[in-house]
């Protein structure tokens, strides 16, 4: 039997890799970047999507901002653009700085005022003055340097940034993936505050959403089903010795603790998201917290096995337990739809569920074989003390 649960340890390994990946993938701080032309920028933000950073110096005396827009991991035959939108938001009306990386690796920078969705992103003048613009490709990063004479009166603008392929030496239409559609936000050149991806502050919101996703998918979405499996399947093999009980309690108490932390991050994200409400996800989350807490109390109020109420307690504990597992899995998928991470995370989670499901089917079959065999043996021995799965 012991061998059947070894995979659980590989799940924990997987979860720790997942957590460390998320916590390191954002660790490159925009403040530590050294520009090849030795320019120094006092403010920078990491934009939440498309591996982009914006660095700038704002001069209040002439309302001019010197910006450096940096996009990492570029390839040849690619364009990148960063724009302010003075009148509206998003792509239409964007006053863009464009860098075009040709197939021979040469890079050209120019400005382009985007009049509509059918734009060819050709070089045009902007609604404000750009006395200089240039771009370089260094170590796989493309950097656009420019000075924007914005004029007084405002320092906060809508911004939009994008990357796309180059075809016949000109920008071609960009992909329509979630990151390409959500790469909009605001930037304030004086306060240094920026938002993007529905209210992001310098990418930290995206990071918080990722942490929320990992904590909850790992606890409610994986550890709790594993704890339930531990109770159901270990019990058969340890009936005289309650090892399964301690394993089950340890699993569920750790899952619940991590789950509550994840739940709190969710509440915080929910209260911070302006204008966007994820009601179903939120309500299921609140229900899960209530039911999970009820299960914790169930542990404390558990009657002794010989107590006449123990039968009802079992029904209560099992029905809430299975409800929590089903709701958790539904809510993890709802969360995937909201967070919209790279496909590999959803695939990895589905893979883990299939893995748990296959194990559950094998163990369930094995359990029934063992139980039926015991019943048969007991009958033969005329002993009326058969093992029952319902206790
Ligand atoms: C704006 O002012 C700053 C410093 O005050 C100066 O370095 C910069 O050249 C000026 N920019 C323009 C476009 O006049
Ligand atoms: C690279 O290609 C562009 C046009 O695609 C051309 O203008 C430029 O001169 C080429 N540069 C080199 C170094 O060959
Ligand atoms: C751009 O032009 C302004 C004013 O002419 C100058 O102050 C600034 O240093 C220039 N920036 C770059 C990156 O060349």
Short mmCIF file of C-alpha atoms in Angstrom, two decimals, residues 15-360:
data_model
loop_
_atom_site.label_atom_id
_atom_site.label_comp_id
_atom_site.label_asym_id
_atom_site.label_seq_id
_atom_site.Cartn_x
_atom_site.Cartn_y
_atom_site.Cartn_z
CA UNK A 15 3.56 22.48 -5.71
CA UNK A 16 6.83 23.81 -4.29
CA UNK A 17 8.27 24.16 -7.79
CA UNK A 18 5.07 25.98 -8.79
CA UNK A 19 5.39 28.40 -5.88
CA UNK A 20 9.10 29.05 -6.40
CA UNK A 21 8.55 29.62 -10.13
CA UNK A 22 5.93 32.24 -9.42
CA UNK A 23 7.97 33.98 -6.78
CA UNK A 24 11.14 34.19 -8.89
CA UNK A 25 9.66 34.95 -12.31
CA UNK A 26 9.01 38.56 -11.32
CA UNK A 27 12.11 39.17 -9.29
CA UNK A 28 14.00 41.25 -11.89
CA UNK A 29 13.66 44.72 -10.49
CA UNK A 30 13.36 47.53 -13.01
CA UNK A 31 15.48 49.74 -10.74
CA UNK A 32 18.60 47.63 -11.19
CA UNK A 33 18.72 47.77 -14.98
CA UNK A 34 21.76 49.49 -16.52
CA UNK A 35 21.12 51.15 -19.86
CA UNK A 36 23.69 50.75 -22.61
CA UNK A 37 23.82 54.54 -23.16
CA UNK A 38 24.35 55.08 -19.38
CA UNK A 39 21.14 57.09 -19.06
CA UNK A 40 19.75 57.12 -15.58
CA UNK A 41 16.01 57.20 -14.94
CA UNK A 42 14.61 58.07 -11.54
CA UNK A 43 11.31 56.21 -11.90
CA UNK A 44 10.44 52.88 -13.41
CA UNK A 45 7.56 50.45 -13.46
CA UNK A 46 7.33 46.89 -14.59
CA UNK A 47 4.27 46.67 -16.77
CA UNK A 48 2.09 43.72 -15.78
CA UNK A 49 2.08 41.98 -19.16
CA UNK A 50 4.25 41.30 -22.20
CA UNK A 51 7.63 41.46 -20.38
CA UNK A 52 7.83 45.23 -20.55
CA UNK A 53 9.24 47.99 -18.37
CA UNK A 54 8.88 51.77 -18.53
CA UNK A 55 11.61 54.02 -17.14
CA UNK A 56 11.41 57.81 -17.13
CA UNK A 57 12.52 61.24 -15.92
CA UNK A 58 9.88 63.90 -15.73
CA UNK A 59 10.87 67.60 -16.06
CA UNK A 60 8.10 69.79 -14.63
CA UNK A 61 9.73 73.01 -15.89
CA UNK A 62 9.01 72.19 -19.53
CA UNK A 63 6.46 69.35 -18.94
CA UNK A 64 8.75 66.97 -20.80
CA UNK A 65 9.29 63.31 -20.02
CA UNK A 66 12.34 61.36 -21.15
CA UNK A 67 11.26 57.73 -21.39
CA UNK A 68 12.96 54.42 -21.98
CA UNK A 69 10.56 51.61 -22.86
CA UNK A 70 12.17 48.21 -22.54
CA UNK A 71 10.80 44.91 -23.78
CA UNK A 72 12.73 41.74 -22.93
CA UNK A 73 13.17 38.59 -24.96
CA UNK A 74 12.89 40.08 -28.43
CA UNK A 75 13.63 38.28 -31.66
CA UNK A 76 14.32 39.57 -35.14
CA UNK A 77 11.35 40.42 -37.36
CA UNK A 78 9.43 41.86 -34.44
CA UNK A 79 7.96 45.21 -33.56
CA UNK A 80 7.29 46.64 -30.12
CA UNK A 81 5.33 49.78 -29.31
CA UNK A 82 4.45 51.83 -26.28
CA UNK A 83 1.93 54.64 -26.47
CA UNK A 84 0.04 57.27 -24.56
CA UNK A 85 -3.60 57.77 -25.44
CA UNK A 86 -4.53 61.37 -24.69
CA UNK A 87 -8.15 61.34 -25.80
CA UNK A 88 -9.38 57.80 -25.23
CA UNK A 89 -7.90 54.52 -24.12
CA UNK A 90 -6.55 51.44 -25.81
CA UNK A 91 -5.29 51.26 -29.34
CA UNK A 92 -7.45 53.75 -31.25
CA UNK A 93 -5.94 57.20 -30.80
CA UNK A 94 -2.71 55.84 -29.31
CA UNK A 95 0.34 58.12 -29.78
CA UNK A 96 2.92 55.39 -30.19
CA UNK A 97 6.69 54.99 -30.06
CA UNK A 98 7.54 52.07 -32.34
CA UNK A 99 10.71 49.98 -32.68
CA UNK A 100 10.92 47.76 -35.75
CA UNK A 101 13.53 44.97 -35.64
CA UNK A 102 14.29 43.80 -39.19
CA UNK A 103 15.19 40.22 -40.09
CA UNK A 104 18.87 41.28 -40.36
CA UNK A 105 18.74 42.48 -36.73
CA UNK A 106 18.80 46.22 -37.45
CA UNK A 107 16.37 48.29 -35.40
CA UNK A 108 14.52 51.44 -36.44
CA UNK A 109 12.51 53.71 -34.14
CA UNK A 110 9.78 56.16 -35.12
CA UNK A 111 6.50 57.60 -33.91
CA UNK A 112 3.09 56.52 -35.14
CA UNK A 113 -0.32 57.98 -34.42
CA UNK A 114 -2.80 55.11 -34.52
CA UNK A 115 -6.03 56.26 -36.15
CA UNK A 116 -7.91 52.95 -36.18
CA UNK A 117 -7.78 49.17 -36.00
CA UNK A 118 -6.77 48.92 -39.67
CA UNK A 119 -3.54 50.83 -39.04
CA UNK A 120 -0.32 49.85 -40.80
CA UNK A 121 1.61 51.56 -37.95
CA UNK A 122 3.60 53.60 -40.42
CA UNK A 123 5.69 56.60 -39.30
CA UNK A 124 3.51 59.65 -38.57
CA UNK A 125 3.71 62.71 -36.34
CA UNK A 126 2.15 62.57 -32.90
CA UNK A 127 -0.24 65.04 -31.32
CA UNK A 128 2.65 66.17 -29.07
CA UNK A 129 6.27 66.91 -29.95
CA UNK A 130 8.89 64.15 -29.82
CA UNK A 131 12.24 65.90 -30.36
CA UNK A 132 14.22 62.66 -30.38
CA UNK A 133 13.57 58.95 -30.57
CA UNK A 134 15.96 56.03 -30.97
CA UNK A 135 16.04 52.31 -30.23
CA UNK A 136 18.68 49.68 -29.53
CA UNK A 137 18.69 45.91 -29.13
CA UNK A 138 20.98 44.79 -26.28
CA UNK A 139 21.23 41.24 -24.92
CA UNK A 140 17.81 40.32 -26.23
CA UNK A 141 16.14 43.47 -24.88
CA UNK A 142 14.88 46.22 -27.13
CA UNK A 143 14.89 49.71 -25.63
CA UNK A 144 13.14 52.73 -27.15
CA UNK A 145 14.51 56.09 -25.92
CA UNK A 146 12.43 59.19 -26.53
CA UNK A 147 11.59 62.61 -25.15
CA UNK A 148 7.92 63.57 -25.12
CA UNK A 149 6.93 67.22 -24.81
CA UNK A 150 3.57 66.64 -23.19
CA UNK A 151 2.66 70.17 -22.21
CA UNK A 152 1.34 71.27 -18.85
CA UNK A 153 -1.99 70.64 -17.24
CA UNK A 154 -1.84 66.90 -16.72
CA UNK A 155 0.63 64.23 -15.73
CA UNK A 156 -1.62 61.15 -15.76
CA UNK A 157 -2.31 59.38 -19.04
CA UNK A 158 -3.76 56.19 -20.43
CA UNK A 159 -1.01 53.96 -21.74
CA UNK A 160 -0.98 50.94 -24.03
CA UNK A 161 1.86 48.72 -25.17
CA UNK A 162 2.10 45.94 -27.71
CA UNK A 163 4.37 43.52 -29.56
CA UNK A 164 3.87 41.93 -32.96
CA UNK A 165 5.54 40.38 -35.98
CA UNK A 166 7.21 42.16 -38.91
CA UNK A 167 6.27 41.23 -42.44
CA UNK A 168 7.86 42.76 -45.59
CA UNK A 169 9.70 45.27 -43.41
CA UNK A 170 6.50 46.67 -41.88
CA UNK A 171 4.55 45.92 -38.67
CA UNK A 172 1.99 43.16 -39.12
CA UNK A 173 -1.09 42.62 -36.94
CA UNK A 174 -0.29 41.44 -33.40
CA UNK A 175 -1.64 38.32 -31.76
CA UNK A 176 -4.99 38.52 -29.97
CA UNK A 177 -4.02 36.49 -26.90
CA UNK A 178 -5.19 37.59 -23.45
CA UNK A 179 -1.95 39.43 -22.72
CA UNK A 180 -2.15 41.34 -26.00
CA UNK A 181 -5.71 42.39 -25.25
CA UNK A 182 -5.08 43.47 -21.65
CA UNK A 183 -1.88 45.47 -22.11
CA UNK A 184 -3.52 48.80 -21.29
CA UNK A 185 -3.54 50.94 -18.18
CA UNK A 186 -2.64 54.34 -16.83
CA UNK A 187 0.61 56.02 -15.87
CA UNK A 188 1.25 59.12 -13.80
CA UNK A 189 4.66 60.60 -14.57
CA UNK A 190 4.80 62.57 -11.31
CA UNK A 191 3.46 60.13 -8.73
CA UNK A 192 5.06 57.16 -10.49
CA UNK A 193 1.85 55.20 -10.08
CA UNK A 194 0.76 53.04 -12.92
CA UNK A 195 -2.08 50.67 -13.52
CA UNK A 196 -2.71 48.02 -16.09
CA UNK A 197 -4.54 44.74 -16.43
CA UNK A 198 -7.66 46.10 -14.74
CA UNK A 199 -6.09 48.19 -11.99
CA UNK A 200 -2.55 46.94 -11.66
CA UNK A 201 -0.01 48.92 -9.70
CA UNK A 202 3.32 48.33 -11.37
CA UNK A 203 2.70 44.63 -11.89
CA UNK A 204 2.28 43.88 -8.20
CA UNK A 205 -1.38 43.14 -8.70
CA UNK A 206 -0.60 40.49 -11.28
CA UNK A 207 1.86 38.99 -8.82
CA UNK A 208 -0.73 39.02 -6.03
CA UNK A 209 -3.25 37.37 -8.32
CA UNK A 210 -0.71 34.67 -9.17
CA UNK A 211 0.04 34.04 -5.50
CA UNK A 212 -3.70 33.86 -4.82
CA UNK A 213 -4.05 31.32 -7.64
CA UNK A 214 -1.18 29.11 -6.51
CA UNK A 215 -2.21 29.10 -2.83
CA UNK A 216 -5.80 28.19 -3.58
CA UNK A 217 -5.18 25.70 -6.38
CA UNK A 218 -2.61 23.94 -4.19
CA UNK A 219 -4.70 23.91 -0.98
CA UNK A 220 -8.38 23.66 -1.89
CA UNK A 221 -7.77 22.26 -5.33
CA UNK A 222 -5.15 19.56 -4.63
CA UNK A 223 -4.27 19.05 -0.94
CA UNK A 224 -7.89 18.67 0.23
CA UNK A 225 -8.80 16.00 -2.33
CA UNK A 226 -5.55 14.24 -1.38
CA UNK A 227 -6.47 14.41 2.30
CA UNK A 228 -9.87 12.93 1.55
CA UNK A 229 -8.22 10.13 -0.42
CA UNK A 230 -5.89 9.49 2.51
CA UNK A 231 -8.90 9.03 4.80
CA UNK A 232 -10.84 6.84 2.43
CA UNK A 233 -8.08 4.55 1.20
CA UNK A 234 -5.52 4.35 4.00
CA UNK A 235 -8.24 3.40 6.48
CA UNK A 236 -8.79 0.00 4.87
CA UNK A 237 -5.21 -0.97 5.48
CA UNK A 238 -4.82 0.43 8.95
CA UNK A 239 -8.15 -0.33 10.54
CA UNK A 240 -6.73 -1.44 13.89
CA UNK A 241 -4.33 1.51 13.98
CA UNK A 242 -5.63 5.04 13.35
CA UNK A 243 -2.60 6.20 11.31
CA UNK A 244 -4.94 7.19 8.50
CA UNK A 245 -6.74 9.51 10.90
CA UNK A 246 -3.60 11.47 11.78
CA UNK A 247 -2.51 11.61 8.13
CA UNK A 248 -5.97 12.82 7.14
CA UNK A 249 -6.10 15.45 9.89
CA UNK A 250 -2.56 16.66 9.11
CA UNK A 251 -3.36 16.92 5.39
CA UNK A 252 -6.62 18.78 5.92
CA UNK A 253 -5.36 21.10 8.65
CA UNK A 254 -2.41 22.16 6.45
CA UNK A 255 -4.69 22.45 3.41
CA UNK A 256 -7.12 24.56 5.45
CA UNK A 257 -4.37 26.86 6.77
CA UNK A 258 -2.92 27.46 3.30
CA UNK A 259 -6.48 27.71 1.98
CA UNK A 260 -7.43 30.43 4.47
CA UNK A 261 -4.32 32.42 3.48
CA UNK A 262 -5.35 32.04 -0.16
CA UNK A 263 -8.90 33.03 0.71
CA UNK A 264 -7.74 36.22 2.43
CA UNK A 265 -5.63 37.19 -0.62
CA UNK A 266 -8.79 36.67 -2.68
CA UNK A 267 -10.88 38.96 -0.48
CA UNK A 268 -8.20 41.65 -0.72
CA UNK A 269 -8.01 41.32 -4.50
CA UNK A 270 -11.81 41.45 -4.69
CA UNK A 271 -12.02 44.65 -2.65
CA UNK A 272 -9.23 46.23 -4.76
CA UNK A 273 -10.72 45.43 -8.16
CA UNK A 274 -12.48 48.56 -9.25
CA UNK A 275 -15.38 48.10 -11.62
CA UNK A 276 -14.70 44.41 -12.23
CA UNK A 277 -16.63 41.93 -10.13
CA UNK A 278 -16.18 38.20 -10.15
CA UNK A 279 -19.36 37.37 -8.24
CA UNK A 280 -19.59 33.61 -8.79
CA UNK A 281 -15.93 33.02 -7.98
CA UNK A 282 -16.22 35.21 -4.91
CA UNK A 283 -19.44 33.58 -3.64
CA UNK A 284 -18.12 30.06 -4.12
CA UNK A 285 -14.97 31.17 -2.30
CA UNK A 286 -16.96 32.46 0.67
CA UNK A 287 -19.07 29.28 0.74
CA UNK A 288 -15.89 27.21 0.69
CA UNK A 289 -14.42 29.11 3.61
CA UNK A 290 -17.65 28.57 5.60
CA UNK A 291 -17.83 24.86 4.78
CA UNK A 292 -14.10 24.36 5.39
CA UNK A 293 -14.42 26.04 8.80
CA UNK A 294 -17.41 23.81 9.57
CA UNK A 295 -15.21 20.79 8.83
CA UNK A 296 -12.60 22.09 11.26
CA UNK A 297 -15.31 22.31 13.94
CA UNK A 298 -16.53 18.85 12.95
CA UNK A 299 -13.15 17.52 13.98
CA UNK A 300 -13.55 19.04 17.46
CA UNK A 301 -17.16 17.91 17.88
CA UNK A 302 -16.60 14.37 16.61
CA UNK A 303 -18.52 11.85 18.77
CA UNK A 304 -16.77 8.64 19.87
CA UNK A 305 -17.12 5.79 17.32
CA UNK A 306 -19.58 3.93 19.60
CA UNK A 307 -21.76 7.01 20.14
CA UNK A 308 -25.21 6.68 18.57
CA UNK A 309 -24.81 10.09 16.84
CA UNK A 310 -21.56 9.07 15.16
CA UNK A 311 -23.54 7.69 12.20
CA UNK A 312 -25.14 11.11 11.57
CA UNK A 313 -21.84 12.87 12.14
CA UNK A 314 -20.27 10.66 9.43
CA UNK A 315 -22.99 11.60 6.94
CA UNK A 316 -22.51 15.27 7.79
CA UNK A 317 -18.71 15.17 7.61
CA UNK A 318 -18.66 13.20 4.32
CA UNK A 319 -21.31 15.26 2.55
CA UNK A 320 -19.66 18.57 3.46
CA UNK A 321 -16.25 17.13 2.60
CA UNK A 322 -17.26 16.02 -0.89
CA UNK A 323 -19.14 19.29 -1.47
CA UNK A 324 -15.99 21.23 -0.57
CA UNK A 325 -13.90 19.17 -3.01
CA UNK A 326 -16.36 19.61 -5.90
CA UNK A 327 -16.83 23.34 -5.26
CA UNK A 328 -13.06 23.81 -4.89
CA UNK A 329 -12.32 22.25 -8.25
CA UNK A 330 -15.09 24.31 -9.91
CA UNK A 331 -13.71 27.47 -8.32
CA UNK A 332 -10.12 26.74 -9.37
CA UNK A 333 -11.36 26.57 -12.97
CA UNK A 334 -13.35 29.78 -12.51
CA UNK A 335 -10.14 31.31 -11.19
CA UNK A 336 -8.22 30.14 -14.26
CA UNK A 337 -10.79 31.91 -16.45
CA UNK A 338 -10.36 35.15 -14.49
CA UNK A 339 -6.59 35.06 -14.05
CA UNK A 340 -6.09 33.79 -17.59
CA UNK A 341 -2.53 32.55 -16.99
CA UNK A 342 -0.37 30.80 -19.54
CA UNK A 343 -2.02 27.60 -20.76
CA UNK A 344 0.60 25.42 -19.08
CA UNK A 345 -0.73 26.19 -15.56
CA UNK A 346 -4.24 25.05 -16.40
CA UNK A 347 -2.84 21.99 -18.18
CA UNK A 348 -0.66 21.18 -15.17
CA UNK A 349 -3.67 21.42 -12.84
CA UNK A 350 -5.82 19.25 -15.11
CA UNK A 351 -2.92 16.78 -15.25
CA UNK A 352 -2.78 16.62 -11.44
CA UNK A 353 -6.55 16.08 -11.23
CA UNK A 354 -6.40 13.25 -13.77
CA UNK A 355 -3.51 11.77 -11.83
CA UNK A 356 -5.49 11.93 -8.55
CA UNK A 357 -8.59 10.60 -10.31
CA UNK A 358 -6.76 7.60 -11.77
CA UNK A 359 -5.25 6.86 -8.35
CA UNK A 360 -8.68 7.16 -6.75
#
